[in-house]
Amino acid sequence: MIVSDAEARASGAAETQTGRNPGGEPCGAETSTAATEQTKAELPRLMEAVVERSNLWSAYQKVVRNAGAPGVDNLPVSALKDWLKVHWPSVKAALLEGRYLPAAVRAVAIPKPSGGERLLGIPTVVDRLIQQALLQILQPIIDPTFSESSYGFRPGRNAHQAVRATQRYVQEGRSWVVDIDLEKFFDRVNHDIVMSRVARYVEDGRVLKLVRRYLEAGLMRDGVIEARGMGTPQGGPLSPLLSNIVLTDWDRELERRGHAFCRYADDCNIYVRSEMAAKRVMASMTTFLEERLSLRVNEAKSASARPWERKFLGYTVTRHDGVTRLRVARESVLRLTAHIRELMRRGRGRSLRVTIEALNPVLRGWGGYFQLSENKRLWREIDGWLRRRLRCLLWRQAKTRQRRTQWLRKGGLSEDRAWRSARNGQGPWWNSGASHMNAAFPKAFFDRLKLVSLVDQNRQLQRHS
C-alpha cells in the first residue's frame, strides 16, 4: 500500500464514499456490486496481488518517475501522494469488490514522423497507478508465452536486438522482406478479441472486468466524452501489453508457417528468399490479419521489397561482397537534422552554451540508439555539419564587423586576417564554412563547451560494447 496502515484506518473511518468523487456521486466505483455466486474468499486472488502493498509502492515509484501530464481530473503527479492518503482505502475496496470505474482518458493528438497524427489517451494519474500495478502482476504471467521474435515493450528485450535479428536474416540469404504496417492499430483493436485473449491467462473476474473497463473508458476530446467501442489508445501502462497479447496470434501463425520475422509492437518485417514468396506472404498475411484479428494493413506503407529498400526501427541494411551491414535510414537522418534546425532557430537569441545544452540530450540519445550503424562516415558528416551550424550562429550573433574581428582575434587569428575576414562581404553560411571560422572555432573549442560529438561517443560505445 502507498499509505501506512494507521493512515488508511484513519482516512477510512473519516470517509463514507467510494471512488474519486468525495463530495457526491462516486465516479470510481459502481453504485452496487455485480451479482455473483462466488464468495470473496472463493474468487481467484489475482486482484489481491495487484493491490498488495509492495506492488503498489513499486507502481507508485514508476508513475512518479515517469511524470507525465494530468488526465481529465487535472490531478498532477506531484499531488498523487496526498490524494492517496485520503482516498486510497475506498479505491482499494472498489477494486477488491469489482466495483471500480476508471475515469475517461484525455485525448491528445501528436504528429507522426511519417506524416499524419497519432492519438494518445492520457489516463488520470490514479488510473496510471492502477494500470501500472496491474501490469506488474500480469506481465510476469503472460510475457513468457510470447514469441521469441517479438521485441517491443517486453522486459529484457529492445529495438537493438530486433535490428540485429534482421541483419542476421538477410545475412542468411533472405534477400526479400515483407514490411507490414497496420493501419491505426491502436485505434482499431477489437475489444472482444482482446478480452478473449486476456481470458486465456486470467481467471479472476474482477481483473477481467477492470481490463474491459479500461478498454471502454470514454475519450475526452474538446471537453466532450466520446464512447469507445474499439481501440486502446496509447498512453496508459497497459496498452503495450494488450497489443502484444492480441498480436501473439499473428506471431504464432508466422511461426507455424516457418517464417523468419521480427515484430516490434505493430511494426513487423518478414524475411523470405524470393520475390514470389514475398508476394505470397503479403497476400496471405493481409487476409489473416483482416479475418482473424479484424485489423487492416496499411497498403500505402506496406510493401514487399529488398531489405535495403526498406527501413525497420530507423535502420536499414546494405549488402556488399556477401556481408550485410546496418546503416541509419535516410529518413532518420532527415528527422535529426530537422530537429537540430528547429533547436537552432530557438537558440538565435541565446548564448552558445545554452544552445549546446539543448542540443546535447538529442545528440546523445540519437547517437546511442544508432550506435549499431556501421557507416562511420555519417557521424563525421553530422558532426561537421552541426559545428558549421553553430559557427553560423556565432557569426550572426556577432552582428557587427568590429565584434566579429574581436571574436576572430580571440580565436587566435592575426590582426590582419581577422580584420579582412570580418569584412569579406559574404553571408553567415558561407563564413561558417570558411577557413577563418574553422581556425578560430575548431572542434577543440566546441569540446571545451562540452558539445556531444557523435564520432567520439560512438568510439566510446564501441569500446564498452
Coordinates of C-alpha atoms in Angstrom, one line a residue:
M1 CA 0.0 0.0 0.0
I2 CA 1.1 3.6 -0.6
V3 CA 0.0 4.9 2.8
S4 CA 0.6 3.5 6.2
D5 CA -2.0 1.2 7.9
A6 CA -2.7 3.8 10.5
E7 CA -3.3 6.5 7.9
A8 CA -5.5 4.0 6.0
R9 CA -7.7 3.3 9.1
A10 CA -7.9 7.0 10.0
S11 CA -8.9 8.1 6.5
G12 CA -11.2 5.1 6.0
A13 CA -13.1 5.9 9.2
A14 CA -13.5 9.5 8.0
E15 CA -14.8 8.5 4.6
T16 CA -18.1 7.0 3.8
Q17 CA -18.0 7.4 0.0
T18 CA -16.0 5.4 -2.6
G19 CA -14.2 6.2 -5.8
R20 CA -12.8 9.6 -6.7
N21 CA -15.7 12.0 -6.1
P22 CA -15.7 12.6 -2.3
G23 CA -18.3 15.3 -2.4
G24 CA -21.1 13.5 -4.3
E25 CA -21.9 10.5 -6.6
P26 CA -19.0 8.1 -6.7
C27 CA -17.1 8.0 -10.1
G28 CA -14.5 5.5 -9.1
A29 CA -16.9 2.6 -8.2
E30 CA -20.2 1.2 -9.3
T31 CA -23.2 2.1 -7.0
S32 CA -23.9 -1.6 -6.5
T33 CA -21.8 -4.8 -6.6
A34 CA -22.3 -7.1 -9.5
A35 CA -24.2 -10.3 -8.6
T36 CA -22.0 -13.3 -8.3
E37 CA -22.4 -16.8 -7.0
Q38 CA -18.8 -16.9 -5.6
T39 CA -17.9 -15.5 -2.2
K40 CA -14.9 -13.2 -1.9
A41 CA -12.8 -16.0 -0.4
E42 CA -13.6 -18.3 -3.4
L43 CA -12.5 -15.8 -6.0
P44 CA -9.1 -16.2 -7.6
R45 CA -6.8 -13.8 -5.8
L46 CA -5.1 -12.0 -8.6
M47 CA -6.6 -8.7 -7.6
E48 CA -5.3 -9.1 -4.1
A49 CA -1.8 -9.3 -5.6
V50 CA -2.5 -6.1 -7.6
V51 CA -3.3 -4.0 -4.6
E52 CA -0.7 -5.6 -2.3
R53 CA 1.4 -3.0 -0.6
S54 CA 4.8 -3.7 -2.1
N55 CA 3.3 -4.0 -5.6
L56 CA 1.5 -0.6 -5.2
W57 CA 4.6 1.0 -3.9
S58 CA 6.7 -0.1 -6.9
A59 CA 3.9 1.1 -9.2
Y60 CA 3.8 4.4 -7.4
Q61 CA 7.5 4.9 -7.8
K62 CA 7.3 4.2 -11.6
V63 CA 4.4 6.6 -12.1
V64 CA 6.2 9.4 -10.2
R65 CA 9.4 8.7 -12.1
N66 CA 7.7 8.8 -15.5
A67 CA 5.9 12.1 -14.5
G68 CA 3.6 12.9 -17.4
A69 CA 0.6 15.3 -17.9
P70 CA -2.5 15.2 -15.8
G71 CA -5.6 13.4 -17.0
V72 CA -9.2 14.7 -17.2
D73 CA -9.3 15.4 -13.5
N74 CA -6.2 17.7 -13.7
L75 CA -4.6 15.9 -10.8
P76 CA -0.8 16.3 -11.2
V77 CA 1.7 13.5 -10.3
S78 CA 3.1 15.8 -7.6
A79 CA -0.3 15.7 -5.8
L80 CA -0.8 11.9 -6.1
K81 CA 0.6 11.0 -2.7
D82 CA -1.6 13.4 -0.7
W83 CA -4.6 12.2 -2.8
L84 CA -3.9 8.6 -2.0
K85 CA -3.6 9.3 1.8
V86 CA -7.3 10.3 1.7
H87 CA -8.9 8.2 -1.0
W88 CA -6.9 5.0 -1.4
P89 CA -8.9 2.9 1.1
S90 CA -12.1 3.5 -0.9
V91 CA -10.4 2.9 -4.2
K92 CA -8.8 -0.3 -2.9
A93 CA -12.2 -1.6 -1.6
A94 CA -13.8 -0.9 -5.0
L95 CA -11.0 -2.8 -6.8
L96 CA -11.3 -5.8 -4.5
E97 CA -15.1 -5.9 -4.9
G98 CA -15.0 -5.4 -8.6
R99 CA -16.8 -2.0 -8.5
Y100 CA -14.0 0.3 -9.7
L101 CA -14.8 2.5 -12.6
P102 CA -11.9 4.2 -14.4
A103 CA -12.2 7.8 -15.4
A104 CA -12.2 8.9 -19.1
V105 CA -8.9 9.4 -20.8
R106 CA -7.8 12.7 -22.2
A107 CA -7.3 12.7 -26.0
V108 CA -4.0 14.2 -27.3
A109 CA -3.1 14.1 -31.0
I110 CA 0.7 14.2 -31.7
P111 CA 2.3 14.4 -35.2
K112 CA 3.8 11.2 -36.5
P113 CA 7.3 11.4 -38.1
S114 CA 6.0 9.8 -41.3
G115 CA 3.0 12.2 -41.5
G116 CA -0.5 12.3 -40.0
E117 CA -1.3 12.1 -36.3
R118 CA -1.2 9.5 -33.6
L119 CA -3.9 9.6 -30.9
L120 CA -2.7 9.3 -27.4
G121 CA -5.1 8.7 -24.5
I122 CA -3.8 10.1 -21.2
P123 CA -5.4 8.4 -18.2
T124 CA -5.6 10.1 -14.9
V125 CA -2.6 9.7 -12.6
V126 CA -4.7 7.4 -10.4
D127 CA -5.6 5.2 -13.3
R128 CA -2.0 5.2 -14.4
L129 CA -1.1 3.9 -10.9
I130 CA -3.7 1.1 -11.1
Q131 CA -2.7 0.1 -14.6
Q132 CA 1.0 0.0 -13.6
A133 CA 0.1 -2.2 -10.6
L134 CA -1.9 -4.4 -12.8
L135 CA 0.8 -4.6 -15.4
Q136 CA 3.4 -5.7 -12.8
I137 CA 1.2 -8.7 -11.9
L138 CA 0.1 -9.7 -15.4
Q139 CA 3.4 -9.2 -17.3
P140 CA 5.3 -12.0 -15.5
I141 CA 2.4 -14.4 -16.1
I142 CA 1.9 -13.5 -19.8
D143 CA 5.2 -12.3 -21.2
P144 CA 6.9 -15.8 -21.1
T145 CA 4.2 -17.1 -23.5
F146 CA 5.1 -14.5 -26.2
S147 CA 7.1 -15.3 -29.3
E148 CA 10.9 -15.1 -29.3
S149 CA 10.6 -12.9 -32.4
S150 CA 8.5 -10.2 -30.6
Y151 CA 10.8 -7.5 -29.2
G152 CA 8.6 -4.4 -28.4
F153 CA 7.7 -3.4 -24.9
R154 CA 9.0 -6.5 -23.2
P155 CA 11.4 -6.9 -20.2
G156 CA 14.9 -7.7 -21.3
R157 CA 14.1 -7.0 -25.0
N158 CA 14.8 -4.0 -27.1
A159 CA 15.0 -2.5 -30.6
H160 CA 18.7 -3.2 -31.0
Q161 CA 18.0 -7.0 -30.6
A162 CA 15.3 -6.7 -33.3
V163 CA 17.6 -4.9 -35.6
R164 CA 20.4 -7.4 -35.1
A165 CA 18.0 -10.2 -35.9
T166 CA 17.0 -8.5 -39.2
Q167 CA 20.7 -8.2 -40.1
R168 CA 21.1 -12.0 -39.4
Y169 CA 18.2 -13.0 -41.5
V170 CA 19.5 -11.0 -44.5
Q171 CA 23.0 -12.4 -44.0
E172 CA 21.5 -15.9 -44.1
G173 CA 20.2 -15.2 -47.7
R174 CA 16.7 -14.0 -47.0
S175 CA 17.0 -11.2 -49.5
W176 CA 13.3 -10.1 -49.7
V177 CA 11.3 -8.5 -46.9
V178 CA 7.6 -8.2 -46.4
D179 CA 7.2 -5.0 -44.5
I180 CA 3.7 -4.8 -43.0
D181 CA 2.3 -1.7 -41.4
L182 CA -1.0 -2.0 -39.5
E183 CA -3.4 0.9 -40.2
K184 CA -4.2 2.8 -37.0
F185 CA -3.6 -0.4 -35.0
F186 CA -4.1 1.1 -31.5
D187 CA -7.4 2.8 -32.7
R188 CA -8.8 -0.4 -34.3
V189 CA -8.2 -3.1 -31.7
N190 CA -11.4 -5.2 -31.3
H191 CA -12.3 -5.3 -27.6
D192 CA -13.9 -8.7 -27.7
I193 CA -10.8 -10.2 -29.3
V194 CA -8.6 -8.5 -26.6
M195 CA -10.7 -9.9 -23.8
S196 CA -10.8 -13.4 -25.2
R197 CA -7.0 -13.4 -25.4
V198 CA -6.6 -12.0 -21.9
A199 CA -9.0 -14.6 -20.5
R200 CA -6.6 -17.3 -21.7
Y201 CA -4.3 -16.2 -18.8
V202 CA -6.6 -14.6 -16.2
E203 CA -9.3 -16.3 -14.2
D204 CA -10.0 -13.5 -11.7
G205 CA -13.3 -12.0 -12.9
R206 CA -12.5 -8.7 -11.2
V207 CA -9.3 -8.3 -13.2
L208 CA -11.1 -9.2 -16.4
K209 CA -13.8 -6.7 -15.7
L210 CA -11.3 -4.0 -14.9
V211 CA -9.3 -4.6 -18.1
R212 CA -12.6 -4.4 -20.1
R213 CA -13.5 -1.1 -18.4
Y214 CA -10.1 0.4 -19.2
L215 CA -10.6 -0.6 -22.8
E216 CA -14.0 1.0 -22.8
A217 CA -13.2 4.1 -20.8
G218 CA -14.5 7.2 -22.6
L219 CA -12.3 9.5 -24.6
M220 CA -12.5 13.2 -23.7
R221 CA -11.9 15.5 -26.7
D222 CA -12.5 19.2 -26.6
G223 CA -14.5 18.8 -23.3
V224 CA -16.8 16.1 -24.7
I225 CA -16.5 12.5 -23.7
E226 CA -16.9 10.0 -26.6
A227 CA -17.8 6.4 -26.0
R228 CA -15.3 3.9 -27.4
G229 CA -16.3 0.6 -28.9
M230 CA -12.8 -0.3 -30.2
G231 CA -9.2 0.6 -29.8
T232 CA -6.8 1.0 -26.9
P233 CA -5.2 4.5 -27.2
Q234 CA -1.5 4.6 -26.4
G235 CA -0.7 6.5 -23.3
G236 CA -1.5 4.1 -20.4
P237 CA 0.9 1.4 -19.0
L238 CA -1.4 -1.5 -20.0
S239 CA -1.7 -0.6 -23.7
P240 CA 1.6 -2.2 -24.9
L241 CA 0.9 -5.4 -23.1
L242 CA -2.6 -5.7 -24.5
S243 CA -1.3 -5.0 -28.0
N244 CA 1.3 -7.8 -27.6
I245 CA -1.4 -10.2 -26.4
V246 CA -3.5 -9.5 -29.5
L247 CA -0.6 -9.8 -31.9
T248 CA 0.7 -13.0 -30.4
D249 CA -1.8 -14.8 -32.6
W250 CA -0.1 -13.3 -35.6
D251 CA 3.3 -14.4 -34.3
R252 CA 2.1 -18.0 -33.8
E253 CA 0.7 -18.1 -37.4
L254 CA 4.1 -16.9 -38.8
E255 CA 5.9 -19.5 -36.7
R256 CA 3.5 -22.2 -37.8
R257 CA 4.4 -21.4 -41.4
G258 CA 8.1 -21.4 -40.6
H259 CA 8.8 -17.7 -41.4
A260 CA 11.7 -15.7 -40.1
F261 CA 10.4 -12.4 -38.8
C262 CA 10.8 -9.6 -36.3
R263 CA 7.9 -7.8 -34.7
Y264 CA 8.2 -4.6 -32.6
A265 CA 4.8 -3.7 -31.4
D266 CA 2.7 -3.2 -34.5
D267 CA 5.7 -3.0 -36.8
C268 CA 6.6 -6.3 -38.4
N269 CA 9.1 -7.4 -41.1
I270 CA 9.0 -10.9 -42.5
Y271 CA 12.1 -12.2 -44.4
V272 CA 11.9 -14.6 -47.3
R273 CA 14.2 -15.8 -50.1
S274 CA 12.3 -14.8 -53.3
E275 CA 10.1 -12.2 -54.7
M276 CA 7.4 -14.7 -55.4
A277 CA 7.4 -15.9 -51.7
A278 CA 7.3 -12.2 -50.6
K279 CA 4.2 -11.5 -52.6
R280 CA 2.5 -14.7 -51.4
V281 CA 3.2 -13.9 -47.8
M282 CA 1.9 -10.4 -48.1
A283 CA -1.4 -11.6 -49.6
S284 CA -1.8 -14.4 -47.0
M285 CA -0.9 -12.2 -44.0
T286 CA -3.3 -9.5 -45.1
T287 CA -6.1 -12.0 -45.2
F288 CA -5.2 -13.4 -41.9
L289 CA -5.0 -10.1 -40.1
E290 CA -8.3 -8.9 -41.5
E291 CA -10.3 -12.1 -41.0
R292 CA -8.8 -13.4 -37.7
L293 CA -7.9 -10.2 -35.9
S294 CA -10.1 -7.6 -37.5
L295 CA -7.1 -5.5 -38.3
R296 CA -6.3 -3.6 -41.5
V297 CA -3.0 -3.5 -43.4
N298 CA -1.9 0.0 -44.5
E299 CA -1.3 -0.6 -48.2
A300 CA 0.4 2.8 -48.7
K301 CA 3.1 2.0 -46.1
S302 CA 3.4 -1.8 -46.6
A303 CA 5.4 -3.5 -49.3
S304 CA 7.4 -6.5 -50.4
A305 CA 10.9 -5.3 -51.4
R306 CA 14.6 -5.7 -51.0
P307 CA 15.7 -5.1 -47.3
W308 CA 18.0 -2.3 -48.4
E309 CA 14.9 -0.5 -49.9
R310 CA 13.0 -0.5 -46.6
K311 CA 13.7 0.6 -43.1
F312 CA 12.9 -1.0 -39.8
L313 CA 13.1 0.8 -36.5
G314 CA 15.0 3.6 -38.1
Y315 CA 17.7 1.3 -39.6
T316 CA 18.2 -0.2 -43.0
V317 CA 20.8 -2.6 -44.3
T318 CA 23.4 -2.8 -47.1
R319 CA 24.9 -5.9 -48.6
H320 CA 28.2 -5.9 -50.4
D321 CA 30.5 -8.9 -51.1
G322 CA 28.3 -11.2 -49.1
V323 CA 28.4 -9.0 -46.0
T324 CA 25.3 -7.4 -44.5
R325 CA 25.8 -4.2 -42.6
L326 CA 23.5 -1.9 -40.7
R327 CA 23.0 1.7 -41.6
V328 CA 20.9 4.6 -40.4
A329 CA 17.9 5.0 -42.6
R330 CA 17.9 8.3 -44.6
E331 CA 14.6 9.3 -43.0
S332 CA 16.1 9.0 -39.6
V333 CA 18.9 11.4 -40.5
L334 CA 16.5 13.9 -42.0
R335 CA 14.4 13.9 -38.8
L336 CA 17.5 14.5 -36.7
T337 CA 18.7 17.4 -38.9
A338 CA 15.2 18.9 -38.9
H339 CA 15.1 18.7 -35.1
I340 CA 18.5 20.4 -34.9
R341 CA 17.4 23.2 -37.2
E342 CA 14.4 23.8 -35.0
L343 CA 16.5 23.9 -31.9
M344 CA 19.0 26.3 -33.6
R345 CA 16.2 28.7 -34.6
R346 CA 15.1 28.8 -31.0
G347 CA 18.8 29.4 -30.0
R348 CA 19.4 32.6 -32.0
G349 CA 18.7 34.8 -29.0
R350 CA 20.6 32.6 -26.6
S351 CA 24.2 32.1 -25.7
L352 CA 26.1 29.4 -27.5
R353 CA 26.5 27.4 -24.2
V354 CA 22.7 27.4 -23.6
T355 CA 22.1 26.2 -27.2
I356 CA 24.6 23.4 -26.8
E357 CA 22.9 22.3 -23.6
A358 CA 19.7 22.0 -25.5
L359 CA 21.3 20.0 -28.3
N360 CA 23.3 17.6 -26.2
P361 CA 20.4 15.3 -25.0
V362 CA 19.2 15.0 -28.6
L363 CA 22.6 14.1 -29.9
R364 CA 23.4 11.7 -27.0
G365 CA 20.1 9.8 -27.4
W366 CA 20.2 9.7 -31.2
G367 CA 23.9 8.5 -31.2
G368 CA 23.2 5.9 -28.5
Y369 CA 20.2 4.5 -30.4
F370 CA 22.0 4.3 -33.8
Q371 CA 25.3 3.0 -32.4
L372 CA 24.8 -0.2 -34.4
S373 CA 25.3 1.6 -37.7
E374 CA 28.5 0.6 -39.4
N375 CA 28.6 3.8 -41.5
K376 CA 31.2 5.8 -39.5
R377 CA 31.4 8.5 -42.2
L378 CA 27.9 9.5 -41.3
W379 CA 29.0 10.5 -37.7
R380 CA 31.7 12.7 -39.1
E381 CA 29.4 14.4 -41.6
I382 CA 26.8 15.2 -38.9
D383 CA 29.4 16.4 -36.5
G384 CA 30.9 18.7 -39.2
W385 CA 27.5 20.0 -40.3
L386 CA 26.5 20.7 -36.7
R387 CA 29.6 22.6 -35.9
R388 CA 29.2 24.6 -39.1
R389 CA 25.6 25.5 -37.9
L390 CA 27.0 26.6 -34.6
R391 CA 29.7 28.8 -36.3
C392 CA 26.9 30.3 -38.4
L393 CA 25.0 31.1 -35.2
L394 CA 28.1 32.8 -33.8
W395 CA 28.6 34.9 -36.9
R396 CA 25.0 36.0 -36.8
Q397 CA 25.2 36.8 -33.1
A398 CA 28.4 38.9 -33.5
K399 CA 26.4 41.3 -35.8
T400 CA 29.0 44.0 -36.4
R401 CA 32.3 43.8 -38.2
Q402 CA 34.1 45.1 -35.2
R403 CA 32.7 42.4 -32.9
R404 CA 33.5 39.7 -35.5
T405 CA 37.0 41.0 -35.7
Q406 CA 37.4 40.8 -31.9
W407 CA 36.0 37.2 -31.8
L408 CA 38.3 36.0 -34.6
R409 CA 41.3 37.6 -32.9
K410 CA 40.3 36.0 -29.6
G411 CA 40.2 32.7 -31.6
G412 CA 43.9 33.0 -32.5
L413 CA 43.8 34.7 -35.9
S414 CA 46.2 37.5 -36.7
E415 CA 45.0 41.1 -36.6
D416 CA 45.2 41.5 -40.4
R417 CA 43.4 38.2 -41.2
A418 CA 40.7 38.8 -38.6
W419 CA 40.1 42.3 -40.0
R420 CA 39.9 41.1 -43.6
S421 CA 37.7 38.1 -42.7
A422 CA 35.2 40.2 -40.8
R423 CA 34.8 42.4 -43.8
N424 CA 34.6 39.9 -46.7
G425 CA 31.0 40.7 -47.6
Q426 CA 29.9 37.1 -47.6
G427 CA 26.8 35.8 -45.8
P428 CA 26.7 33.8 -42.5
W429 CA 26.5 30.3 -44.0
W430 CA 29.5 31.0 -46.4
N431 CA 31.6 32.3 -43.5
S432 CA 30.6 29.4 -41.2
G433 CA 32.3 27.0 -43.6
A434 CA 35.3 29.3 -44.4
S435 CA 38.8 28.6 -43.1
H436 CA 38.9 31.6 -40.8
M437 CA 35.9 30.4 -38.8
N438 CA 37.2 26.8 -38.7
A439 CA 40.6 28.1 -37.4
A440 CA 39.0 30.4 -34.8
F441 CA 36.4 27.9 -33.6
P442 CA 37.8 24.4 -34.2
K443 CA 36.5 21.2 -32.8
A444 CA 38.5 21.7 -29.6
F445 CA 36.6 24.9 -29.0
F446 CA 33.3 23.0 -29.0
D447 CA 34.8 20.2 -26.9
R448 CA 35.5 22.8 -24.2
L449 CA 31.9 23.8 -24.3
K450 CA 31.0 20.0 -23.9
L451 CA 29.2 19.7 -27.3
V452 CA 28.5 16.0 -27.8
S453 CA 30.5 14.6 -30.7
L454 CA 28.8 11.6 -32.4
V455 CA 32.2 10.4 -33.6
D456 CA 33.7 10.5 -30.0
Q457 CA 30.5 9.0 -28.4
N458 CA 30.4 6.1 -30.9
R459 CA 34.0 5.4 -30.3
Q460 CA 33.4 5.2 -26.6
L461 CA 30.3 3.0 -27.0
Q462 CA 32.2 0.6 -29.2
R463 CA 35.0 0.3 -26.7
H464 CA 32.5 -0.6 -24.0
S465 CA 30.3 -2.9 -26.0

